[in-house]
């Protein structure tokens, strides 16, 4: 009997719901596997900067992305407890909070097709419940991150209704060495902010990342050749190391180039991109057999 008031409070407590609108911002921790000065921890943000009408439906415009999502998504919309993204002239389901325990969410993510032979991510809903964030309770779906063996994914541990994954808003390519994780803050710029960690929304050594400058390395895994695309970077030095730390490839690449790596044995490699004397990015690269 003495536990009844507490149980009654939890049962009748109204769940909070985060509203995505213009000005909403997700701030993520961006770590580095390299020690300073070559690598440093930072933050990345995705911000809702506007809205528009597409196919007679209202979409919100995004700016920014996570480090390893690879696919540039500009438009999202919410409808009936679902979140959709717009890409390649079609709307695609990203989250579905109508799903329950044992259900599977299949997310179309076409970047994967060139590297892993699949264009979707399968997410298994392991359990559902509520989670307290800053004194409010939110509906969550706990997921099994190892459910899909065909996708080396980083898509977090749970989804928060109205917010998304506790990692990145979008699926991330698991072979990328520095997936963006975890979610630090969510909320309106200049308004209420939900903080998910002890660091707050900024880190002491945070620096602004040039999100508009992209570096693409595909296919990954590869067999013979790898395509390198540098958006707005001009010319970068590209160095490739094996897992013993030996330099196996080095070249200056401008804009876009296909490099022949057929001579390398199968295995995992580290790729670094250098602008002058500053290393500005690094990637994992996996060579597989035919």
PDB file of C-alpha atoms in Angstrom:
ATOM      1  CA  UNK A   1       0.000   0.000   0.000  1.00  0.00           C
ATOM      2  CA  UNK A   2       2.744   2.487   0.760  1.00  0.00           C
ATOM      3  CA  UNK A   3       4.024   2.225  -2.826  1.00  0.00           C
ATOM      4  CA  UNK A   4       0.645   3.113  -4.348  1.00  0.00           C
ATOM      5  CA  UNK A   5       1.090   6.930  -4.506  1.00  0.00           C
ATOM      6  CA  UNK A   6       4.369   6.594  -6.391  1.00  0.00           C
ATOM      7  CA  UNK A   7       2.939   4.041  -8.799  1.00  0.00           C
ATOM      8  CA  UNK A   8      -0.106   6.227  -9.344  1.00  0.00           C
ATOM      9  CA  UNK A   9       2.111   9.214 -10.145  1.00  0.00           C
ATOM     10  CA  UNK A  10       4.130   7.246 -12.710  1.00  0.00           C
ATOM     11  CA  UNK A  11       1.005   5.788 -14.279  1.00  0.00           C
ATOM     12  CA  UNK A  12      -0.857   9.084 -14.658  1.00  0.00           C
ATOM     13  CA  UNK A  13       2.158  11.337 -15.332  1.00  0.00           C
ATOM     14  CA  UNK A  14       1.874  13.020 -18.710  1.00  0.00           C
ATOM     15  CA  UNK A  15       4.741  12.256 -21.054  1.00  0.00           C
ATOM     16  CA  UNK A  16       6.582  15.237 -22.499  1.00  0.00           C
ATOM     17  CA  UNK A  17       6.909  15.629 -26.260  1.00  0.00           C
ATOM     18  CA  UNK A  18       9.662  17.570 -27.971  1.00  0.00           C
ATOM     19  CA  UNK A  19       8.531  19.726 -30.873  1.00  0.00           C
ATOM     20  CA  UNK A  20      10.751  20.082 -33.941  1.00  0.00           C
ATOM     21  CA  UNK A  21      10.380  23.517 -35.532  1.00  0.00           C
ATOM     22  CA  UNK A  22      12.452  26.307 -37.039  1.00  0.00           C
ATOM     23  CA  UNK A  23      15.351  26.983 -34.674  1.00  0.00           C
ATOM     24  CA  UNK A  24      15.510  23.439 -33.279  1.00  0.00           C
ATOM     25  CA  UNK A  25      19.073  22.208 -32.935  1.00  0.00           C
ATOM     26  CA  UNK A  26      20.691  18.831 -32.174  1.00  0.00           C
ATOM     27  CA  UNK A  27      24.240  19.108 -30.770  1.00  0.00           C
ATOM     28  CA  UNK A  28      26.457  16.022 -30.798  1.00  0.00           C
ATOM     29  CA  UNK A  29      29.825  15.056 -29.382  1.00  0.00           C
ATOM     30  CA  UNK A  30      32.449  14.448 -32.066  1.00  0.00           C
ATOM     31  CA  UNK A  31      35.424  12.523 -30.761  1.00  0.00           C
ATOM     32  CA  UNK A  32      38.760  11.756 -32.359  1.00  0.00           C
ATOM     33  CA  UNK A  33      40.804   8.578 -32.162  1.00  0.00           C
ATOM     34  CA  UNK A  34      44.004  10.620 -32.602  1.00  0.00           C
ATOM     35  CA  UNK A  35      45.695  12.505 -29.738  1.00  0.00           C
ATOM     36  CA  UNK A  36      46.261  16.306 -29.934  1.00  0.00           C
ATOM     37  CA  UNK A  37      47.485  18.138 -31.922  1.00  0.00           C
ATOM     38  CA  UNK A  38      46.436  15.804 -34.771  1.00  0.00           C
ATOM     39  CA  UNK A  39      43.003  15.155 -33.351  1.00  0.00           C
ATOM     40  CA  UNK A  40      40.724  16.970 -30.946  1.00  0.00           C
ATOM     41  CA  UNK A  41      37.243  16.509 -29.533  1.00  0.00           C
ATOM     42  CA  UNK A  42      34.571  18.785 -30.917  1.00  0.00           C
ATOM     43  CA  UNK A  43      30.842  19.157 -31.476  1.00  0.00           C
ATOM     44  CA  UNK A  44      28.617  18.935 -34.531  1.00  0.00           C
ATOM     45  CA  UNK A  45      25.135  20.337 -34.926  1.00  0.00           C
ATOM     46  CA  UNK A  46      22.055  19.837 -37.079  1.00  0.00           C
ATOM     47  CA  UNK A  47      19.756  22.877 -37.142  1.00  0.00           C
ATOM     48  CA  UNK A  48      16.283  23.514 -38.577  1.00  0.00           C
ATOM     49  CA  UNK A  49      16.741  26.722 -40.577  1.00  0.00           C
ATOM     50  CA  UNK A  50      13.504  27.011 -42.568  1.00  0.00           C
ATOM     51  CA  UNK A  51      10.515  25.265 -44.104  1.00  0.00           C
ATOM     52  CA  UNK A  52       8.971  24.615 -47.502  1.00  0.00           C
ATOM     53  CA  UNK A  53       6.198  22.690 -49.271  1.00  0.00           C
ATOM     54  CA  UNK A  54       7.125  19.500 -51.147  1.00  0.00           C
ATOM     55  CA  UNK A  55       4.437  17.317 -52.766  1.00  0.00           C
ATOM     56  CA  UNK A  56       1.778  19.349 -50.908  1.00  0.00           C
ATOM     57  CA  UNK A  57       3.334  18.554 -47.514  1.00  0.00           C
ATOM     58  CA  UNK A  58       5.218  20.875 -45.182  1.00  0.00           C
ATOM     59  CA  UNK A  59       8.891  20.023 -44.681  1.00  0.00           C
ATOM     60  CA  UNK A  60      11.525  21.517 -42.400  1.00  0.00           C
ATOM     61  CA  UNK A  61      14.907  22.474 -43.871  1.00  0.00           C
ATOM     62  CA  UNK A  62      18.058  21.171 -42.169  1.00  0.00           C
ATOM     63  CA  UNK A  63      21.593  22.522 -42.082  1.00  0.00           C
ATOM     64  CA  UNK A  64      24.521  20.393 -40.895  1.00  0.00           C
ATOM     65  CA  UNK A  65      25.059  16.673 -40.544  1.00  0.00           C
ATOM     66  CA  UNK A  66      26.832  14.030 -38.486  1.00  0.00           C
ATOM     67  CA  UNK A  67      30.372  13.070 -39.403  1.00  0.00           C
ATOM     68  CA  UNK A  68      29.609   9.581 -40.710  1.00  0.00           C
ATOM     69  CA  UNK A  69      26.040   9.743 -42.022  1.00  0.00           C
ATOM     70  CA  UNK A  70      27.473  10.214 -45.547  1.00  0.00           C
ATOM     71  CA  UNK A  71      24.034  10.994 -47.043  1.00  0.00           C
ATOM     72  CA  UNK A  72      23.194  14.711 -47.120  1.00  0.00           C
ATOM     73  CA  UNK A  73      19.582  15.143 -45.984  1.00  0.00           C
ATOM     74  CA  UNK A  74      18.021  18.585 -46.257  1.00  0.00           C
ATOM     75  CA  UNK A  75      14.325  18.044 -45.521  1.00  0.00           C
ATOM     76  CA  UNK A  76      12.309  16.261 -42.786  1.00  0.00           C
ATOM     77  CA  UNK A  77       8.661  16.209 -41.693  1.00  0.00           C
ATOM     78  CA  UNK A  78       6.661  14.751 -38.799  1.00  0.00           C
ATOM     79  CA  UNK A  79       3.292  13.063 -39.243  1.00  0.00           C
ATOM     80  CA  UNK A  80       1.290  10.649 -37.063  1.00  0.00           C
ATOM     81  CA  UNK A  81       4.190   9.882 -34.694  1.00  0.00           C
ATOM     82  CA  UNK A  82       6.474   9.229 -37.653  1.00  0.00           C
ATOM     83  CA  UNK A  83       9.458  11.190 -38.961  1.00  0.00           C
ATOM     84  CA  UNK A  84      10.225  11.187 -42.682  1.00  0.00           C
ATOM     85  CA  UNK A  85      13.168  12.505 -44.659  1.00  0.00           C
ATOM     86  CA  UNK A  86      13.024  13.618 -48.286  1.00  0.00           C
ATOM     87  CA  UNK A  87      15.703  12.377 -50.673  1.00  0.00           C
ATOM     88  CA  UNK A  88      15.899  11.677 -54.396  1.00  0.00           C
ATOM     89  CA  UNK A  89      12.361  12.960 -55.050  1.00  0.00           C
ATOM     90  CA  UNK A  90      10.739  10.670 -52.479  1.00  0.00           C
ATOM     91  CA  UNK A  91       9.794  10.626 -48.794  1.00  0.00           C
ATOM     92  CA  UNK A  92      11.368   7.872 -46.691  1.00  0.00           C
ATOM     93  CA  UNK A  93      10.499   6.706 -43.168  1.00  0.00           C
ATOM     94  CA  UNK A  94      13.190   7.453 -40.570  1.00  0.00           C
ATOM     95  CA  UNK A  95      11.416   6.878 -37.223  1.00  0.00           C
ATOM     96  CA  UNK A  96       8.077   5.267 -36.352  1.00  0.00           C
ATOM     97  CA  UNK A  97       6.856   5.562 -32.767  1.00  0.00           C
ATOM     98  CA  UNK A  98       3.771   3.487 -33.565  1.00  0.00           C
ATOM     99  CA  UNK A  99       5.982   0.387 -33.498  1.00  0.00           C
ATOM    100  CA  UNK A 100       6.136  -1.848 -30.434  1.00  0.00           C
ATOM    101  CA  UNK A 101       8.277  -4.593 -28.936  1.00  0.00           C
ATOM    102  CA  UNK A 102       9.476  -7.071 -31.546  1.00  0.00           C
ATOM    103  CA  UNK A 103       8.695  -4.838 -34.519  1.00  0.00           C
ATOM    104  CA  UNK A 104      11.306  -3.988 -37.120  1.00  0.00           C
ATOM    105  CA  UNK A 105      11.942  -0.582 -38.681  1.00  0.00           C
ATOM    106  CA  UNK A 106      13.555  -0.689 -42.130  1.00  0.00           C
ATOM    107  CA  UNK A 107      15.173   2.606 -43.134  1.00  0.00           C
ATOM    108  CA  UNK A 108      16.095   3.320 -46.742  1.00  0.00           C
ATOM    109  CA  UNK A 109      19.684   4.626 -46.764  1.00  0.00           C
ATOM    110  CA  UNK A 110      21.009   4.393 -50.341  1.00  0.00           C
ATOM    111  CA  UNK A 111      24.616   5.360 -49.593  1.00  0.00           C
ATOM    112  CA  UNK A 112      25.166   1.819 -48.336  1.00  0.00           C
ATOM    113  CA  UNK A 113      24.407   0.172 -51.683  1.00  0.00           C
ATOM    114  CA  UNK A 114      27.806   0.958 -53.233  1.00  0.00           C
ATOM    115  CA  UNK A 115      29.797  -0.380 -50.282  1.00  0.00           C
ATOM    116  CA  UNK A 116      27.774  -3.069 -48.494  1.00  0.00           C
ATOM    117  CA  UNK A 117      25.364  -4.223 -51.194  1.00  0.00           C
ATOM    118  CA  UNK A 118      22.259  -3.047 -49.329  1.00  0.00           C
ATOM    119  CA  UNK A 119      20.291   0.187 -49.432  1.00  0.00           C
ATOM    120  CA  UNK A 120      18.531  -0.111 -46.078  1.00  0.00           C
ATOM    121  CA  UNK A 121      19.142  -0.314 -42.341  1.00  0.00           C
ATOM    122  CA  UNK A 122      17.065  -2.741 -40.268  1.00  0.00           C
ATOM    123  CA  UNK A 123      16.371  -1.673 -36.674  1.00  0.00           C
ATOM    124  CA  UNK A 124      14.760  -4.073 -34.171  1.00  0.00           C
ATOM    125  CA  UNK A 125      12.616  -2.579 -31.388  1.00  0.00           C
ATOM    126  CA  UNK A 126      13.874  -4.462 -28.350  1.00  0.00           C
ATOM    127  CA  UNK A 127      11.624  -2.766 -25.753  1.00  0.00           C
ATOM    128  CA  UNK A 128       9.639   0.417 -25.139  1.00  0.00           C
ATOM    129  CA  UNK A 129       9.340   2.608 -22.081  1.00  0.00           C
ATOM    130  CA  UNK A 130       9.861   6.054 -20.595  1.00  0.00           C
ATOM    131  CA  UNK A 131      13.044   7.946 -19.814  1.00  0.00           C
ATOM    132  CA  UNK A 132      13.524  10.979 -17.568  1.00  0.00           C
ATOM    133  CA  UNK A 133      15.374  13.925 -19.139  1.00  0.00           C
ATOM    134  CA  UNK A 134      15.790  17.178 -17.197  1.00  0.00           C
ATOM    135  CA  UNK A 135      12.841  16.373 -14.944  1.00  0.00           C
ATOM    136  CA  UNK A 136      10.432  15.363 -17.738  1.00  0.00           C
ATOM    137  CA  UNK A 137       9.477  11.894 -18.930  1.00  0.00           C
ATOM    138  CA  UNK A 138       9.753  11.001 -22.624  1.00  0.00           C
ATOM    139  CA  UNK A 139       8.573   7.991 -24.588  1.00  0.00           C
ATOM    140  CA  UNK A 140      11.497   5.894 -25.870  1.00  0.00           C
ATOM    141  CA  UNK A 141      12.121   2.840 -28.033  1.00  0.00           C
ATOM    142  CA  UNK A 142      15.144   0.759 -27.033  1.00  0.00           C
ATOM    143  CA  UNK A 143      16.776  -0.844 -30.051  1.00  0.00           C
ATOM    144  CA  UNK A 144      19.071  -3.797 -30.672  1.00  0.00           C
ATOM    145  CA  UNK A 145      22.081  -2.254 -32.468  1.00  0.00           C
ATOM    146  CA  UNK A 146      23.412  -5.675 -33.559  1.00  0.00           C
ATOM    147  CA  UNK A 147      20.176  -6.904 -35.120  1.00  0.00           C
ATOM    148  CA  UNK A 148      21.223  -6.349 -38.760  1.00  0.00           C
ATOM    149  CA  UNK A 149      24.461  -8.277 -39.477  1.00  0.00           C
ATOM    150  CA  UNK A 150      24.721  -6.745 -42.966  1.00  0.00           C
ATOM    151  CA  UNK A 151      25.222  -3.230 -41.682  1.00  0.00           C
ATOM    152  CA  UNK A 152      28.073  -2.072 -39.466  1.00  0.00           C
ATOM    153  CA  UNK A 153      25.883   0.658 -38.036  1.00  0.00           C
ATOM    154  CA  UNK A 154      26.019   3.322 -35.386  1.00  0.00           C
ATOM    155  CA  UNK A 155      22.431   4.326 -34.718  1.00  0.00           C
ATOM    156  CA  UNK A 156      22.459   4.622 -30.957  1.00  0.00           C
ATOM    157  CA  UNK A 157      20.850   2.657 -28.161  1.00  0.00           C
ATOM    158  CA  UNK A 158      17.370   4.195 -28.016  1.00  0.00           C
ATOM    159  CA  UNK A 159      15.045   6.550 -29.907  1.00  0.00           C
ATOM    160  CA  UNK A 160      13.305   9.434 -28.108  1.00  0.00           C
ATOM    161  CA  UNK A 161       9.887  10.430 -29.411  1.00  0.00           C
ATOM    162  CA  UNK A 162      10.088  13.867 -31.004  1.00  0.00           C
ATOM    163  CA  UNK A 163      13.906  13.934 -30.819  1.00  0.00           C
ATOM    164  CA  UNK A 164      15.364  10.853 -32.522  1.00  0.00           C
ATOM    165  CA  UNK A 165      18.353   8.671 -31.703  1.00  0.00           C
ATOM    166  CA  UNK A 166      20.573   9.299 -28.700  1.00  0.00           C
ATOM    167  CA  UNK A 167      23.453   9.208 -31.211  1.00  0.00           C
ATOM    168  CA  UNK A 168      22.858  10.941 -34.545  1.00  0.00           C
ATOM    169  CA  UNK A 169      19.504  11.869 -36.075  1.00  0.00           C
ATOM    170  CA  UNK A 170      20.485   9.715 -39.076  1.00  0.00           C
ATOM    171  CA  UNK A 171      22.146   6.285 -39.464  1.00  0.00           C
ATOM    172  CA  UNK A 172      25.929   6.395 -39.554  1.00  0.00           C
ATOM    173  CA  UNK A 173      28.338   4.278 -41.558  1.00  0.00           C
ATOM    174  CA  UNK A 174      29.966   1.855 -39.124  1.00  0.00           C
ATOM    175  CA  UNK A 175      33.281   1.693 -41.014  1.00  0.00           C
ATOM    176  CA  UNK A 176      33.764   5.413 -40.406  1.00  0.00           C
ATOM    177  CA  UNK A 177      36.296   5.737 -37.579  1.00  0.00           C
ATOM    178  CA  UNK A 178      34.702   8.634 -35.694  1.00  0.00           C
ATOM    179  CA  UNK A 179      30.953   8.274 -35.616  1.00  0.00           C
ATOM    180  CA  UNK A 180      29.187  11.249 -34.090  1.00  0.00           C
ATOM    181  CA  UNK A 181      28.039  10.304 -30.590  1.00  0.00           C
ATOM    182  CA  UNK A 182      26.375  10.922 -28.246  1.00  0.00           C
ATOM    183  CA  UNK A 183      23.623  13.527 -28.309  1.00  0.00           C
ATOM    184  CA  UNK A 184      24.636  16.367 -25.973  1.00  0.00           C
ATOM    185  CA  UNK A 185      21.717  18.775 -26.306  1.00  0.00           C
ATOM    186  CA  UNK A 186      18.391  19.250 -28.054  1.00  0.00           C
ATOM    187  CA  UNK A 187      16.165  22.301 -28.133  1.00  0.00           C
ATOM    188  CA  UNK A 188      15.406  25.728 -29.475  1.00  0.00           C
ATOM    189  CA  UNK A 189      18.213  28.210 -30.005  1.00  0.00           C
ATOM    190  CA  UNK A 190      17.643  30.844 -27.347  1.00  0.00           C
ATOM    191  CA  UNK A 191      14.946  28.702 -25.711  1.00  0.00           C
ATOM    192  CA  UNK A 192      14.615  25.606 -23.537  1.00  0.00           C
ATOM    193  CA  UNK A 193      17.502  23.155 -23.954  1.00  0.00           C
ATOM    194  CA  UNK A 194      17.473  19.483 -22.964  1.00  0.00           C
ATOM    195  CA  UNK A 195      20.922  18.371 -21.813  1.00  0.00           C
ATOM    196  CA  UNK A 196      21.803  14.679 -22.094  1.00  0.00           C
ATOM    197  CA  UNK A 197      25.284  14.706 -20.580  1.00  0.00           C
ATOM    198  CA  UNK A 198      27.404  16.369 -17.925  1.00  0.00           C
ATOM    199  CA  UNK A 199      29.424  18.318 -20.513  1.00  0.00           C
ATOM    200  CA  UNK A 200      26.560  20.641 -21.424  1.00  0.00           C
ATOM    201  CA  UNK A 201      26.164  21.792 -25.009  1.00  0.00           C
ATOM    202  CA  UNK A 202      29.782  22.791 -25.581  1.00  0.00           C
ATOM    203  CA  UNK A 203      33.159  21.216 -24.904  1.00  0.00           C
ATOM    204  CA  UNK A 204      36.137  23.088 -23.556  1.00  0.00           C
ATOM    205  CA  UNK A 205      38.146  22.438 -26.716  1.00  0.00           C
ATOM    206  CA  UNK A 206      35.322  22.820 -29.214  1.00  0.00           C
ATOM    207  CA  UNK A 207      36.141  24.142 -32.643  1.00  0.00           C
ATOM    208  CA  UNK A 208      33.809  24.973 -35.525  1.00  0.00           C
ATOM    209  CA  UNK A 209      33.766  22.306 -38.212  1.00  0.00           C
ATOM    210  CA  UNK A 210      33.419  23.270 -41.850  1.00  0.00           C
ATOM    211  CA  UNK A 211      30.308  21.180 -42.439  1.00  0.00           C
ATOM    212  CA  UNK A 212      29.880  22.498 -45.959  1.00  0.00           C
ATOM    213  CA  UNK A 213      33.178  20.866 -46.971  1.00  0.00           C
ATOM    214  CA  UNK A 214      32.620  17.185 -47.546  1.00  0.00           C
ATOM    215  CA  UNK A 215      35.046  14.338 -48.130  1.00  0.00           C
ATOM    216  CA  UNK A 216      33.726  11.140 -49.708  1.00  0.00           C
ATOM    217  CA  UNK A 217      35.615   7.846 -49.967  1.00  0.00           C
ATOM    218  CA  UNK A 218      33.811   5.025 -51.787  1.00  0.00           C
ATOM    219  CA  UNK A 219      33.160   2.172 -52.304  1.00  0.00           C
ATOM    220  CA  UNK A 220      33.990   1.049 -48.796  1.00  0.00           C
ATOM    221  CA  UNK A 221      34.686  -1.881 -48.515  1.00  0.00           C
ATOM    222  CA  UNK A 222      36.496  -1.961 -51.890  1.00  0.00           C
ATOM    223  CA  UNK A 223      38.310  -4.553 -54.005  1.00  0.00           C
ATOM    224  CA  UNK A 224      40.527  -2.732 -56.519  1.00  0.00           C
ATOM    225  CA  UNK A 225      39.880   1.015 -56.769  1.00  0.00           C
ATOM    226  CA  UNK A 226      38.616   3.772 -54.471  1.00  0.00           C
ATOM    227  CA  UNK A 227      36.966   7.039 -55.476  1.00  0.00           C
ATOM    228  CA  UNK A 228      37.913  10.188 -53.564  1.00  0.00           C
ATOM    229  CA  UNK A 229      35.691  13.281 -53.798  1.00  0.00           C
ATOM    230  CA  UNK A 230      36.687  16.549 -52.133  1.00  0.00           C
ATOM    231  CA  UNK A 231      33.935  19.152 -52.031  1.00  0.00           C
ATOM    232  CA  UNK A 232      35.301  22.739 -51.851  1.00  0.00           C
ATOM    233  CA  UNK A 233      38.623  21.608 -50.360  1.00  0.00           C
ATOM    234  CA  UNK A 234      40.720  22.135 -53.481  1.00  0.00           C
ATOM    235  CA  UNK A 235      43.863  19.982 -53.138  1.00  0.00           C
ATOM    236  CA  UNK A 236      44.538  17.695 -50.170  1.00  0.00           C
ATOM    237  CA  UNK A 237      47.304  15.256 -49.371  1.00  0.00           C
ATOM    238  CA  UNK A 238      45.901  11.750 -48.980  1.00  0.00           C
ATOM    239  CA  UNK A 239      47.918   9.253 -46.919  1.00  0.00           C
ATOM    240  CA  UNK A 240      46.957   5.607 -46.381  1.00  0.00           C
ATOM    241  CA  UNK A 241      48.455   3.502 -43.567  1.00  0.00           C
ATOM    242  CA  UNK A 242      48.134  -0.186 -42.795  1.00  0.00           C
ATOM    243  CA  UNK A 243      47.353  -1.382 -39.274  1.00  0.00           C
ATOM    244  CA  UNK A 244      51.092  -1.604 -38.529  1.00  0.00           C
ATOM    245  CA  UNK A 245      51.453   2.127 -39.119  1.00  0.00           C
ATOM    246  CA  UNK A 246      53.294   1.782 -42.441  1.00  0.00           C
ATOM    247  CA  UNK A 247      52.571   4.342 -45.152  1.00  0.00           C
ATOM    248  CA  UNK A 248      51.305   2.407 -48.191  1.00  0.00           C
ATOM    249  CA  UNK A 249      49.947   5.272 -50.327  1.00  0.00           C
ATOM    250  CA  UNK A 250      50.545   9.014 -50.559  1.00  0.00           C
ATOM    251  CA  UNK A 251      49.349  11.497 -53.168  1.00  0.00           C
ATOM    252  CA  UNK A 252      48.011  15.018 -53.693  1.00  0.00           C
ATOM    253  CA  UNK A 253      44.408  14.834 -54.870  1.00  0.00           C
ATOM    254  CA  UNK A 254      42.369  17.701 -56.281  1.00  0.00           C
ATOM    255  CA  UNK A 255      38.546  17.718 -56.339  1.00  0.00           C
ATOM    256  CA  UNK A 256      37.912  14.131 -57.498  1.00  0.00           C
ATOM    257  CA  UNK A 257      40.090  11.154 -58.372  1.00  0.00           C
ATOM    258  CA  UNK A 258      40.009   7.363 -58.608  1.00  0.00           C
ATOM    259  CA  UNK A 259      43.026   5.677 -57.018  1.00  0.00           C
ATOM    260  CA  UNK A 260      44.233   2.164 -57.786  1.00  0.00           C
ATOM    261  CA  UNK A 261      44.878   0.136 -54.621  1.00  0.00           C
ATOM    262  CA  UNK A 262      44.824  -3.302 -56.217  1.00  0.00           C
ATOM    263  CA  UNK A 263      48.338  -4.006 -54.923  1.00  0.00           C
ATOM    264  CA  UNK A 264      47.286  -3.805 -51.270  1.00  0.00           C
ATOM    265  CA  UNK A 265      46.495  -7.010 -49.373  1.00  0.00           C
ATOM    266  CA  UNK A 266      43.056  -7.487 -47.873  1.00  0.00           C
ATOM    267  CA  UNK A 267      42.547  -5.810 -44.537  1.00  0.00           C
ATOM    268  CA  UNK A 268      41.766  -2.584 -42.718  1.00  0.00           C
ATOM    269  CA  UNK A 269      43.554   0.705 -43.466  1.00  0.00           C
ATOM    270  CA  UNK A 270      43.581   4.262 -42.111  1.00  0.00           C
ATOM    271  CA  UNK A 271      43.208   7.155 -44.557  1.00  0.00           C
ATOM    272  CA  UNK A 272      44.202  10.694 -43.519  1.00  0.00           C
ATOM    273  CA  UNK A 273      43.460  13.940 -45.378  1.00  0.00           C
ATOM    274  CA  UNK A 274      45.935  16.790 -44.853  1.00  0.00           C
ATOM    275  CA  UNK A 275      45.499  20.457 -45.769  1.00  0.00           C
ATOM    276  CA  UNK A 276      48.984  21.973 -45.682  1.00  0.00           C
ATOM    277  CA  UNK A 277      50.241  20.862 -42.281  1.00  0.00           C
ATOM    278  CA  UNK A 278      46.829  20.278 -40.686  1.00  0.00           C
ATOM    279  CA  UNK A 279      45.077  16.921 -40.737  1.00  0.00           C
ATOM    280  CA  UNK A 280      41.423  17.746 -41.298  1.00  0.00           C
ATOM    281  CA  UNK A 281      39.831  14.282 -41.626  1.00  0.00           C
ATOM    282  CA  UNK A 282      40.482  10.572 -41.383  1.00  0.00           C
ATOM    283  CA  UNK A 283      38.590   7.473 -42.490  1.00  0.00           C
ATOM    284  CA  UNK A 284      38.661   3.717 -42.105  1.00  0.00           C
ATOM    285  CA  UNK A 285      39.031   1.808 -45.378  1.00  0.00           C
ATOM    286  CA  UNK A 286      38.420  -1.919 -45.733  1.00  0.00           C
ATOM    287  CA  UNK A 287      39.782  -3.993 -48.630  1.00  0.00           C
ATOM    288  CA  UNK A 288      37.954  -7.232 -49.383  1.00  0.00           C
ATOM    289  CA  UNK A 289      38.612 -10.035 -51.824  1.00  0.00           C
ATOM    290  CA  UNK A 290      36.666 -10.673 -55.032  1.00  0.00           C
TER     291      UNK A 290
END
